[in-house]
């Protein structure tokens, strides 16, 4: 038993050590590394705030933009679609051109998009601006991948956990901030403020984050692969996100699903046969990467289910018998402690990864999320009960989000780090889209009428919470299938890195 424990411990240490980039000449000083991590975490938080920016304005957008509710919904949908396409592309360009350079490139559309939205007076420029903001979402996987190059080994796991969780942190904290601004100031202030935040992040990245050599320099960019992936992803995400509005059996929804299946199949066939693919599907098919991505989709569903349910329960009228009658600002403040808890748990998640390995942290995170949903079901009748459930669920999300990049980066060649992280981020986003669609269908089908208005029923909310719990348990089950890092995988990753560095040394 003692020997077995030593072998397991050795394997866990090997997983952590394999996160390091062999291209890194010398570790940064502790103070410099801390400043880099803080900058990258803030960049991820700002990117998440961009996504939740319009949430307080959803009900007012048709009036603000003088358009219909269906047209106004594109203000949210377009960001999802553009981010889905640009995140994996940005990751690959980061491997080819340098991660820091691509992060600076991502800042530009965030600034321009924010300014366009701030000046918009109709729906078309607002959609264009929100699409530009979606182009900047690739900063998070790029930042995570960059940590492999610039952070000392002993701080790497905790740093990955914090930067990875920054998307959730920004979402939870950004909601009450955006609600406060929308309630007490002009809505345009939201976008002027986001432009200033993006500019500050750009200056910080330029000043603090070191430039490191591109791991895949000299390889070509797979433009046909990018186009094929864009067609497949846009069709799939559009069908999932708008299917409830158009009808799941409608011709346009079914047609988009068919286009997605054909486009992604052709794209996969092409990617397996091109020399420098946008996404190396052979690497993605490795069991460690495959099961991590599958678990990531389920984690995304589980996380987003609560984000949809909690604000509605908090804001529904007390007359329904289960609504808590809170304002948008108050609802955001009740949810905000969950985001703060993610910030506090992330460093502990890094220590857990170092002690027990990223697989254990992922399984633990999924089980904590499931526990949070189990807590939410009996406590959903009070605001403090919703807050407690949110704290537990977000603690699990912090553990899970920190472990996913650690699993991915320990399993792929250095030249594919950013692209692989971008693909994993895409899987999380796909999970949130699926979660939004599933919970949306449940809440739209299980309703009650009161005073001429239709509300999602208490049974609908409870069903949604049960689904969130079940999906989190399913994610834990999938994560148990992730195999330990094999010596062969480790050697293959190192050999690939050495081969890529050889021309530079010559």
Short mmCIF file of C-alpha atoms in Angstrom, two decimals:
data_model
loop_
_atom_site.label_atom_id
_atom_site.label_comp_id
_atom_site.label_asym_id
_atom_site.label_seq_id
_atom_site.Cartn_x
_atom_site.Cartn_y
_atom_site.Cartn_z
CA UNK A 1 0.00 0.00 0.00
CA UNK A 2 2.88 2.36 0.83
CA UNK A 3 4.47 1.72 -2.57
CA UNK A 4 1.12 2.31 -4.30
CA UNK A 5 0.69 5.61 -2.47
CA UNK A 6 4.18 6.69 -3.55
CA UNK A 7 3.41 5.81 -7.18
CA UNK A 8 0.16 7.76 -7.13
CA UNK A 9 1.89 10.73 -5.54
CA UNK A 10 4.68 10.55 -8.12
CA UNK A 11 2.10 10.54 -10.90
CA UNK A 12 0.40 13.61 -9.43
CA UNK A 13 3.72 15.45 -9.20
CA UNK A 14 4.50 14.46 -12.79
CA UNK A 15 1.17 15.89 -13.95
CA UNK A 16 1.92 19.20 -12.25
CA UNK A 17 5.50 19.34 -13.55
CA UNK A 18 4.30 18.57 -17.07
CA UNK A 19 2.39 21.85 -17.05
CA UNK A 20 5.69 23.68 -17.32
CA UNK A 21 6.80 24.97 -20.69
CA UNK A 22 10.21 23.66 -21.73
CA UNK A 23 10.61 26.86 -23.76
CA UNK A 24 10.84 28.92 -20.60
CA UNK A 25 14.46 29.87 -19.92
CA UNK A 26 14.11 31.07 -16.32
CA UNK A 27 11.23 31.58 -13.93
CA UNK A 28 10.04 35.10 -13.25
CA UNK A 29 10.60 36.62 -9.82
CA UNK A 30 7.76 36.08 -7.34
CA UNK A 31 6.73 39.74 -7.42
CA UNK A 32 6.79 39.88 -11.24
CA UNK A 33 4.90 36.60 -11.50
CA UNK A 34 2.29 37.89 -9.04
CA UNK A 35 1.79 41.04 -11.10
CA UNK A 36 1.42 38.96 -14.28
CA UNK A 37 -1.16 36.65 -12.68
CA UNK A 38 -3.11 39.62 -11.31
CA UNK A 39 -3.12 41.24 -14.76
CA UNK A 40 -4.31 38.07 -16.51
CA UNK A 41 -6.98 37.42 -13.87
CA UNK A 42 -8.23 41.00 -14.21
CA UNK A 43 -8.30 40.58 -18.00
CA UNK A 44 -10.51 37.51 -17.63
CA UNK A 45 -12.77 39.32 -15.16
CA UNK A 46 -13.20 42.27 -17.53
CA UNK A 47 -13.98 39.91 -20.42
CA UNK A 48 -16.70 38.27 -18.28
CA UNK A 49 -18.13 41.65 -17.31
CA UNK A 50 -18.46 42.41 -21.03
CA UNK A 51 -20.69 39.34 -21.39
CA UNK A 52 -23.02 40.26 -18.49
CA UNK A 53 -23.01 43.96 -19.32
CA UNK A 54 -26.42 44.05 -21.01
CA UNK A 55 -28.21 41.69 -18.60
CA UNK A 56 -29.83 44.55 -16.59
CA UNK A 57 -30.98 46.12 -19.86
CA UNK A 58 -32.69 43.07 -21.40
CA UNK A 59 -36.25 44.23 -20.65
CA UNK A 60 -35.51 47.81 -21.78
CA UNK A 61 -33.52 47.07 -24.95
CA UNK A 62 -36.53 47.09 -27.33
CA UNK A 63 -37.48 50.58 -26.11
CA UNK A 64 -33.89 51.85 -26.01
CA UNK A 65 -33.14 50.66 -29.54
CA UNK A 66 -36.64 51.23 -30.96
CA UNK A 67 -36.94 47.64 -32.14
CA UNK A 68 -38.77 44.38 -31.41
CA UNK A 69 -37.91 41.99 -28.58
CA UNK A 70 -36.76 39.34 -31.07
CA UNK A 71 -34.36 41.78 -32.76
CA UNK A 72 -33.09 43.03 -29.40
CA UNK A 73 -32.28 39.44 -28.38
CA UNK A 74 -29.53 39.47 -31.02
CA UNK A 75 -27.60 41.90 -28.82
CA UNK A 76 -26.92 38.92 -26.53
CA UNK A 77 -26.84 36.15 -29.13
CA UNK A 78 -24.26 37.80 -31.40
CA UNK A 79 -21.67 37.96 -28.61
CA UNK A 80 -22.06 34.23 -28.02
CA UNK A 81 -21.73 33.41 -31.73
CA UNK A 82 -18.70 35.61 -32.39
CA UNK A 83 -16.93 34.45 -29.23
CA UNK A 84 -17.57 30.81 -30.15
CA UNK A 85 -15.78 31.29 -33.47
CA UNK A 86 -13.01 33.64 -32.34
CA UNK A 87 -11.87 31.87 -29.15
CA UNK A 88 -10.32 28.79 -30.86
CA UNK A 89 -8.97 30.95 -33.70
CA UNK A 90 -7.35 33.38 -31.23
CA UNK A 91 -5.82 30.45 -29.39
CA UNK A 92 -4.19 29.06 -32.51
CA UNK A 93 -2.93 32.50 -33.56
CA UNK A 94 -1.48 32.85 -30.08
CA UNK A 95 0.55 29.68 -30.60
CA UNK A 96 1.72 30.97 -34.00
CA UNK A 97 2.34 34.66 -33.30
CA UNK A 98 2.77 34.89 -29.53
CA UNK A 99 0.18 34.82 -26.78
CA UNK A 100 0.90 38.31 -25.41
CA UNK A 101 0.62 39.81 -28.89
CA UNK A 102 -2.74 38.13 -29.47
CA UNK A 103 -4.02 39.29 -26.07
CA UNK A 104 -3.22 42.85 -27.12
CA UNK A 105 -5.00 42.23 -30.41
CA UNK A 106 -8.07 40.99 -28.48
CA UNK A 107 -8.17 44.23 -26.47
CA UNK A 108 -8.72 46.32 -29.62
CA UNK A 109 -12.21 45.00 -30.56
CA UNK A 110 -13.22 45.18 -26.88
CA UNK A 111 -12.47 48.91 -26.86
CA UNK A 112 -13.95 49.64 -30.30
CA UNK A 113 -17.02 47.49 -29.63
CA UNK A 114 -17.68 49.26 -26.32
CA UNK A 115 -17.45 52.69 -27.97
CA UNK A 116 -19.76 51.61 -30.82
CA UNK A 117 -22.33 50.37 -28.28
CA UNK A 118 -22.05 53.56 -26.21
CA UNK A 119 -22.82 55.65 -29.31
CA UNK A 120 -25.53 53.33 -30.69
CA UNK A 121 -29.07 54.61 -31.06
CA UNK A 122 -30.48 51.68 -33.06
CA UNK A 123 -30.23 47.91 -33.00
CA UNK A 124 -27.78 47.39 -35.90
CA UNK A 125 -24.79 49.32 -34.48
CA UNK A 126 -25.50 47.81 -31.05
CA UNK A 127 -25.31 44.30 -32.56
CA UNK A 128 -22.09 45.24 -34.40
CA UNK A 129 -20.55 46.56 -31.18
CA UNK A 130 -21.55 43.49 -29.19
CA UNK A 131 -20.08 41.30 -31.92
CA UNK A 132 -16.79 43.17 -31.64
CA UNK A 133 -16.84 42.65 -27.89
CA UNK A 134 -17.28 38.92 -28.54
CA UNK A 135 -14.04 38.94 -30.56
CA UNK A 136 -12.12 39.85 -27.41
CA UNK A 137 -13.25 36.83 -25.38
CA UNK A 138 -10.16 34.88 -26.47
CA UNK A 139 -8.12 36.73 -23.84
CA UNK A 140 -8.97 34.17 -21.14
CA UNK A 141 -7.60 30.96 -22.76
CA UNK A 142 -4.62 32.94 -24.07
CA UNK A 143 -3.90 34.16 -20.56
CA UNK A 144 -4.18 30.67 -19.10
CA UNK A 145 -1.81 29.30 -21.73
CA UNK A 146 0.64 32.14 -21.12
CA UNK A 147 0.91 31.16 -17.45
CA UNK A 148 2.70 28.00 -18.54
CA UNK A 149 5.52 30.18 -19.88
CA UNK A 150 5.98 32.80 -17.17
CA UNK A 151 4.93 31.48 -13.75
CA UNK A 152 7.22 29.41 -11.46
CA UNK A 153 6.22 25.77 -11.01
CA UNK A 154 5.22 26.13 -7.37
CA UNK A 155 2.73 28.90 -8.22
CA UNK A 156 1.45 27.51 -11.50
CA UNK A 157 -1.56 25.46 -10.37
CA UNK A 158 -2.96 28.21 -8.16
CA UNK A 159 -2.41 30.80 -10.89
CA UNK A 160 -4.19 28.66 -13.49
CA UNK A 161 -7.10 28.14 -11.10
CA UNK A 162 -7.46 31.88 -10.43
CA UNK A 163 -7.25 33.01 -14.06
CA UNK A 164 -9.54 30.21 -15.21
CA UNK A 165 -12.14 31.11 -12.58
CA UNK A 166 -11.99 34.79 -13.51
CA UNK A 167 -14.78 34.33 -16.07
CA UNK A 168 -17.14 33.17 -13.32
CA UNK A 169 -15.88 35.81 -10.91
CA UNK A 170 -16.51 38.59 -13.43
CA UNK A 171 -19.96 37.26 -14.25
CA UNK A 172 -21.06 37.17 -10.61
CA UNK A 173 -19.53 40.50 -9.63
CA UNK A 174 -20.34 42.25 -12.89
CA UNK A 175 -24.09 41.68 -12.62
CA UNK A 176 -24.69 43.88 -9.53
CA UNK A 177 -22.22 46.48 -10.82
CA UNK A 178 -24.00 46.67 -14.17
CA UNK A 179 -27.40 46.74 -12.43
CA UNK A 180 -26.29 49.61 -10.18
CA UNK A 181 -25.03 51.65 -13.13
CA UNK A 182 -28.16 50.91 -15.18
CA UNK A 183 -30.42 51.86 -12.25
CA UNK A 184 -28.69 55.06 -11.15
CA UNK A 185 -27.05 56.37 -14.35
CA UNK A 186 -27.55 56.46 -18.11
CA UNK A 187 -27.19 53.05 -19.78
CA UNK A 188 -24.45 54.40 -22.05
CA UNK A 189 -22.21 54.74 -19.00
CA UNK A 190 -22.00 50.92 -18.94
CA UNK A 191 -20.28 50.86 -22.32
CA UNK A 192 -18.08 53.91 -21.75
CA UNK A 193 -16.96 52.26 -18.53
CA UNK A 194 -16.23 48.97 -20.31
CA UNK A 195 -14.16 50.85 -22.93
CA UNK A 196 -12.07 52.41 -20.16
CA UNK A 197 -11.64 49.03 -18.43
CA UNK A 198 -10.52 47.41 -21.70
CA UNK A 199 -8.04 50.24 -22.30
CA UNK A 200 -6.60 49.83 -18.80
CA UNK A 201 -6.25 46.07 -19.35
CA UNK A 202 -4.43 46.70 -22.64
CA UNK A 203 -1.96 49.05 -20.95
CA UNK A 204 -1.39 46.54 -18.12
CA UNK A 205 -0.78 43.66 -20.54
CA UNK A 206 1.66 45.78 -22.57
CA UNK A 207 3.51 46.99 -19.47
CA UNK A 208 3.50 43.94 -17.18
CA UNK A 209 3.09 40.73 -19.17
CA UNK A 210 6.42 39.54 -20.68
CA UNK A 211 6.70 38.56 -24.30
CA UNK A 212 7.72 34.94 -24.88
CA UNK A 213 8.59 33.20 -28.16
CA UNK A 214 5.70 31.74 -30.12
CA UNK A 215 5.70 27.99 -29.52
CA UNK A 216 4.47 27.16 -33.04
CA UNK A 217 6.32 29.88 -34.93
CA UNK A 218 6.92 28.91 -38.55
CA UNK A 219 3.76 26.84 -38.90
CA UNK A 220 1.01 28.10 -41.18
CA UNK A 221 -2.42 29.31 -40.11
CA UNK A 222 -5.21 26.97 -41.17
CA UNK A 223 -7.60 29.46 -42.82
CA UNK A 224 -9.87 26.80 -44.44
CA UNK A 225 -10.13 25.08 -41.07
CA UNK A 226 -11.12 28.38 -39.43
CA UNK A 227 -13.85 28.96 -42.02
CA UNK A 228 -15.17 25.41 -41.69
CA UNK A 229 -15.24 25.59 -37.90
CA UNK A 230 -16.97 28.97 -38.06
CA UNK A 231 -19.75 27.63 -40.29
CA UNK A 232 -20.28 24.58 -38.09
CA UNK A 233 -20.16 26.46 -34.78
CA UNK A 234 -22.38 29.36 -35.84
CA UNK A 235 -24.99 26.93 -37.17
CA UNK A 236 -24.88 24.81 -34.01
CA UNK A 237 -24.85 27.65 -31.48
CA UNK A 238 -27.53 29.57 -33.37
CA UNK A 239 -29.83 26.53 -33.49
CA UNK A 240 -29.35 25.85 -29.77
CA UNK A 241 -29.71 29.45 -28.60
CA UNK A 242 -32.66 30.42 -30.84
CA UNK A 243 -34.39 27.05 -31.15
CA UNK A 244 -36.87 27.83 -28.37
CA UNK A 245 -37.93 31.06 -30.13
CA UNK A 246 -38.13 29.58 -33.63
CA UNK A 247 -39.49 26.19 -32.56
CA UNK A 248 -37.35 23.09 -32.13
CA UNK A 249 -39.18 21.39 -35.00
CA UNK A 250 -39.14 24.38 -37.34
CA UNK A 251 -37.44 24.20 -40.70
CA UNK A 252 -34.81 26.83 -39.86
CA UNK A 253 -33.81 25.14 -36.58
CA UNK A 254 -33.58 21.67 -38.11
CA UNK A 255 -31.79 23.11 -41.14
CA UNK A 256 -29.17 24.77 -38.95
CA UNK A 257 -28.59 21.53 -37.05
CA UNK A 258 -28.16 19.71 -40.37
CA UNK A 259 -25.69 22.34 -41.63
CA UNK A 260 -23.77 22.07 -38.34
CA UNK A 261 -23.49 18.27 -38.59
CA UNK A 262 -22.34 18.34 -42.22
CA UNK A 263 -19.96 21.30 -41.77
CA UNK A 264 -18.31 19.89 -38.63
CA UNK A 265 -17.97 16.44 -40.23
CA UNK A 266 -16.27 17.92 -43.32
CA UNK A 267 -14.14 20.13 -41.08
CA UNK A 268 -13.02 17.15 -39.01
CA UNK A 269 -12.15 15.18 -42.16
CA UNK A 270 -10.06 18.10 -43.43
CA UNK A 271 -8.35 18.76 -40.08
CA UNK A 272 -7.14 15.16 -39.87
CA UNK A 273 -5.43 15.50 -43.24
CA UNK A 274 -3.89 18.97 -43.16
CA UNK A 275 -0.31 19.48 -41.99
CA UNK A 276 -0.86 22.34 -39.50
CA UNK A 277 -4.48 22.05 -38.37
CA UNK A 278 -6.39 24.75 -36.51
CA UNK A 279 -7.24 22.11 -33.89
CA UNK A 280 -5.22 18.90 -33.76
CA UNK A 281 -8.06 16.39 -33.49
CA UNK A 282 -5.65 13.55 -32.77
CA UNK A 283 -4.54 15.38 -29.65
CA UNK A 284 -8.14 16.25 -28.82
CA UNK A 285 -9.07 12.57 -29.14
CA UNK A 286 -6.59 11.54 -26.46
CA UNK A 287 -8.67 10.14 -23.57
CA UNK A 288 -7.36 12.71 -21.07
CA UNK A 289 -8.28 15.62 -23.33
CA UNK A 290 -11.49 14.05 -24.65
CA UNK A 291 -13.00 13.25 -21.25
CA UNK A 292 -11.86 16.60 -19.82
CA UNK A 293 -13.67 18.43 -22.63
CA UNK A 294 -16.77 16.25 -22.19
CA UNK A 295 -16.79 16.99 -18.48
CA UNK A 296 -16.31 20.69 -19.27
CA UNK A 297 -19.51 20.76 -21.34
CA UNK A 298 -21.47 19.28 -18.44
CA UNK A 299 -19.88 21.69 -15.94
CA UNK A 300 -20.95 24.56 -18.21
CA UNK A 301 -24.55 23.28 -18.20
CA UNK A 302 -24.51 22.88 -14.42
CA UNK A 303 -23.04 26.32 -13.79
CA UNK A 304 -25.39 28.21 -16.09
CA UNK A 305 -28.56 26.52 -14.83
CA UNK A 306 -28.20 28.29 -11.48
CA UNK A 307 -27.28 31.59 -13.15
CA UNK A 308 -30.61 31.47 -15.01
CA UNK A 309 -32.77 30.26 -12.14
CA UNK A 310 -31.50 32.28 -9.17
CA UNK A 311 -32.10 35.82 -10.55
CA UNK A 312 -35.64 34.92 -11.60
CA UNK A 313 -36.60 33.46 -8.21
CA UNK A 314 -35.14 36.51 -6.50
CA UNK A 315 -36.99 38.98 -8.75
CA UNK A 316 -40.35 37.28 -9.23
CA UNK A 317 -43.19 39.00 -7.29
CA UNK A 318 -43.91 37.73 -3.79
CA UNK A 319 -47.54 37.31 -4.87
CA UNK A 320 -46.55 34.18 -6.78
CA UNK A 321 -45.91 32.45 -3.46
CA UNK A 322 -42.33 31.54 -4.32
CA UNK A 323 -40.87 34.73 -5.80
CA UNK A 324 -38.82 36.90 -3.44
CA UNK A 325 -39.66 40.34 -4.84
CA UNK A 326 -36.09 41.67 -5.06
CA UNK A 327 -34.94 44.43 -7.41
CA UNK A 328 -32.34 43.71 -10.09
CA UNK A 329 -29.67 45.41 -7.98
CA UNK A 330 -30.65 43.53 -4.82
CA UNK A 331 -30.75 40.24 -6.72
CA UNK A 332 -27.26 40.90 -8.04
CA UNK A 333 -26.00 41.65 -4.54
CA UNK A 334 -27.45 38.37 -3.21
CA UNK A 335 -25.64 36.52 -6.02
CA UNK A 336 -22.33 38.44 -5.74
CA UNK A 337 -20.96 36.47 -2.72
CA UNK A 338 -20.75 33.43 -4.98
CA UNK A 339 -18.32 35.29 -7.24
CA UNK A 340 -16.28 36.43 -4.27
CA UNK A 341 -16.14 32.84 -3.04
CA UNK A 342 -14.76 31.75 -6.41
CA UNK A 343 -11.95 34.25 -5.93
CA UNK A 344 -11.20 32.87 -2.45
CA UNK A 345 -11.47 29.19 -3.43
CA UNK A 346 -9.28 29.39 -6.56
CA UNK A 347 -5.92 29.47 -4.68
CA UNK A 348 -7.09 26.57 -2.52
CA UNK A 349 -8.00 24.74 -5.71
CA UNK A 350 -4.43 25.19 -6.90
CA UNK A 351 -3.15 23.62 -3.67
CA UNK A 352 -5.58 20.74 -4.10
CA UNK A 353 -4.29 20.18 -7.64
CA UNK A 354 -0.71 20.11 -6.38
CA UNK A 355 -1.62 17.71 -3.57
CA UNK A 356 -4.02 15.31 -5.29
CA UNK A 357 -3.86 16.10 -9.02
CA UNK A 358 -6.22 17.98 -11.38
CA UNK A 359 -8.48 14.97 -11.95
CA UNK A 360 -9.30 14.78 -8.23
CA UNK A 361 -9.96 18.55 -8.20
CA UNK A 362 -12.33 18.27 -11.19
CA UNK A 363 -14.31 15.42 -9.62
CA UNK A 364 -14.43 17.28 -6.29
CA UNK A 365 -15.63 20.46 -8.01
CA UNK A 366 -18.43 18.65 -9.82
CA UNK A 367 -19.57 16.99 -6.57
CA UNK A 368 -19.54 20.33 -4.75
CA UNK A 369 -21.71 21.82 -7.52
CA UNK A 370 -24.15 18.93 -7.12
CA UNK A 371 -24.20 19.55 -3.35
CA UNK A 372 -25.00 23.21 -3.97
CA UNK A 373 -28.03 22.27 -6.03
CA UNK A 374 -29.13 19.82 -3.35
CA UNK A 375 -28.92 22.70 -0.86
CA UNK A 376 -30.82 25.06 -3.18
CA UNK A 377 -33.91 22.85 -3.51
CA UNK A 378 -35.07 23.12 0.15
CA UNK A 379 -33.73 26.68 0.62
CA UNK A 380 -35.07 28.37 -2.53
CA UNK A 381 -37.80 30.11 -0.54
CA UNK A 382 -35.42 32.64 1.02
CA UNK A 383 -32.85 35.08 -0.39
CA UNK A 384 -30.21 33.94 2.08
CA UNK A 385 -30.87 30.33 1.04
CA UNK A 386 -30.25 31.26 -2.62
CA UNK A 387 -27.07 33.05 -1.55
CA UNK A 388 -25.78 29.99 0.37
CA UNK A 389 -26.54 27.71 -2.58
CA UNK A 390 -24.73 30.13 -4.91
CA UNK A 391 -21.68 30.17 -2.64
CA UNK A 392 -21.51 26.36 -2.63
CA UNK A 393 -22.10 26.02 -6.39
CA UNK A 394 -19.55 28.68 -7.28
CA UNK A 395 -17.01 27.06 -4.96
CA UNK A 396 -17.39 23.90 -7.00
CA UNK A 397 -17.12 25.84 -10.25
CA UNK A 398 -13.86 27.39 -9.02
CA UNK A 399 -12.39 23.94 -8.33
CA UNK A 400 -13.58 22.55 -11.66
CA UNK A 401 -12.52 25.55 -13.76
CA UNK A 402 -9.04 25.53 -12.25
CA UNK A 403 -8.52 21.83 -12.93
CA UNK A 404 -9.60 21.78 -16.59
CA UNK A 405 -6.70 23.83 -18.03
CA UNK A 406 -4.28 21.90 -15.80
CA UNK A 407 -5.51 18.63 -17.30
CA UNK A 408 -5.40 20.02 -20.84
CA UNK A 409 -1.94 21.60 -20.61
CA UNK A 410 -0.40 18.49 -19.07
CA UNK A 411 -1.66 16.48 -22.06
CA UNK A 412 -0.84 18.56 -25.16
CA UNK A 413 2.39 19.72 -26.84
CA UNK A 414 3.58 23.21 -25.94
CA UNK A 415 2.92 24.40 -29.50
CA UNK A 416 -0.79 23.62 -29.03
CA UNK A 417 -1.27 25.05 -25.53
CA UNK A 418 -3.28 28.14 -26.43
CA UNK A 419 -5.31 26.38 -29.14
CA UNK A 420 -6.14 23.49 -26.79
CA UNK A 421 -7.19 25.91 -24.03
CA UNK A 422 -9.27 27.84 -26.52
CA UNK A 423 -11.03 24.65 -27.56
CA UNK A 424 -11.68 23.77 -23.90
CA UNK A 425 -13.10 27.25 -23.32
CA UNK A 426 -15.32 26.67 -26.34
CA UNK A 427 -16.58 23.44 -24.74
CA UNK A 428 -17.50 25.34 -21.58
CA UNK A 429 -19.33 27.95 -23.67
CA UNK A 430 -21.14 25.19 -25.54
CA UNK A 431 -22.22 23.83 -22.16
CA UNK A 432 -23.60 27.19 -21.05
CA UNK A 433 -25.49 27.49 -24.35
CA UNK A 434 -26.99 24.02 -23.95
CA UNK A 435 -27.81 24.80 -20.31
CA UNK A 436 -29.56 28.00 -21.34
CA UNK A 437 -31.62 26.15 -23.94
CA UNK A 438 -32.56 23.22 -21.66
CA UNK A 439 -33.50 25.33 -18.65
CA UNK A 440 -35.28 27.80 -20.93
CA UNK A 441 -37.46 25.02 -22.34
CA UNK A 442 -38.26 23.68 -18.86
CA UNK A 443 -39.23 27.11 -17.51
CA UNK A 444 -41.26 27.99 -20.60
CA UNK A 445 -43.22 24.74 -20.44
CA UNK A 446 -43.91 24.72 -16.69
CA UNK A 447 -45.75 27.99 -16.06
CA UNK A 448 -48.51 29.62 -14.02
CA UNK A 449 -50.74 32.58 -14.93
CA UNK A 450 -51.43 35.38 -12.49
CA UNK A 451 -52.92 38.83 -13.01
CA UNK A 452 -52.72 38.49 -16.76
CA UNK A 453 -49.01 37.59 -16.64
CA UNK A 454 -47.34 34.22 -17.17
CA UNK A 455 -44.53 33.12 -14.85
CA UNK A 456 -42.33 30.06 -14.67
CA UNK A 457 -43.81 27.85 -11.96
CA UNK A 458 -42.23 26.78 -8.70
CA UNK A 459 -42.21 23.23 -10.07
CA UNK A 460 -40.31 24.49 -13.11
CA UNK A 461 -37.62 26.04 -10.95
CA UNK A 462 -37.32 22.91 -8.82
CA UNK A 463 -37.05 20.78 -11.97
CA UNK A 464 -34.29 23.07 -13.24
CA UNK A 465 -32.40 22.69 -9.96
CA UNK A 466 -32.73 18.90 -10.15
CA UNK A 467 -31.38 18.98 -13.71
CA UNK A 468 -28.41 21.08 -12.56
CA UNK A 469 -27.68 18.58 -9.80
CA UNK A 470 -27.95 15.62 -12.17
CA UNK A 471 -25.69 17.20 -14.79
CA UNK A 472 -23.05 17.97 -12.15
CA UNK A 473 -23.11 14.34 -11.00
CA UNK A 474 -22.80 13.24 -14.64
CA UNK A 475 -19.76 15.51 -15.02
CA UNK A 476 -18.14 13.87 -11.98
CA UNK A 477 -18.84 10.43 -13.47
CA UNK A 478 -17.24 11.42 -16.80
CA UNK A 479 -14.24 12.87 -14.97
CA UNK A 480 -13.60 9.53 -13.27
CA UNK A 481 -12.87 8.13 -16.76
CA UNK A 482 -9.92 10.51 -17.29
CA UNK A 483 -6.82 8.27 -17.34
CA UNK A 484 -3.62 9.03 -15.50
CA UNK A 485 -0.87 10.73 -17.49
CA UNK A 486 1.10 8.00 -19.22
CA UNK A 487 4.84 8.08 -19.67
CA UNK A 488 4.28 7.75 -23.41
CA UNK A 489 2.08 10.87 -23.47
CA UNK A 490 4.64 12.79 -21.44
CA UNK A 491 7.47 11.77 -23.74
CA UNK A 492 5.43 12.56 -26.85
CA UNK A 493 4.66 16.06 -25.56
CA UNK A 494 8.31 16.69 -24.71
CA UNK A 495 9.51 15.33 -28.07
CA UNK A 496 7.10 17.57 -29.94
CA UNK A 497 8.29 20.60 -27.99
CA UNK A 498 11.93 19.75 -28.67
CA UNK A 499 11.27 19.30 -32.37
CA UNK A 500 9.55 22.68 -32.53
CA UNK A 501 12.41 24.43 -30.73
CA UNK A 502 15.17 22.84 -32.86
CA UNK A 503 14.84 25.25 -35.85
CA UNK A 504 14.98 28.24 -33.50
CA UNK A 505 18.18 26.96 -31.87
CA UNK A 506 19.70 26.29 -35.29
#
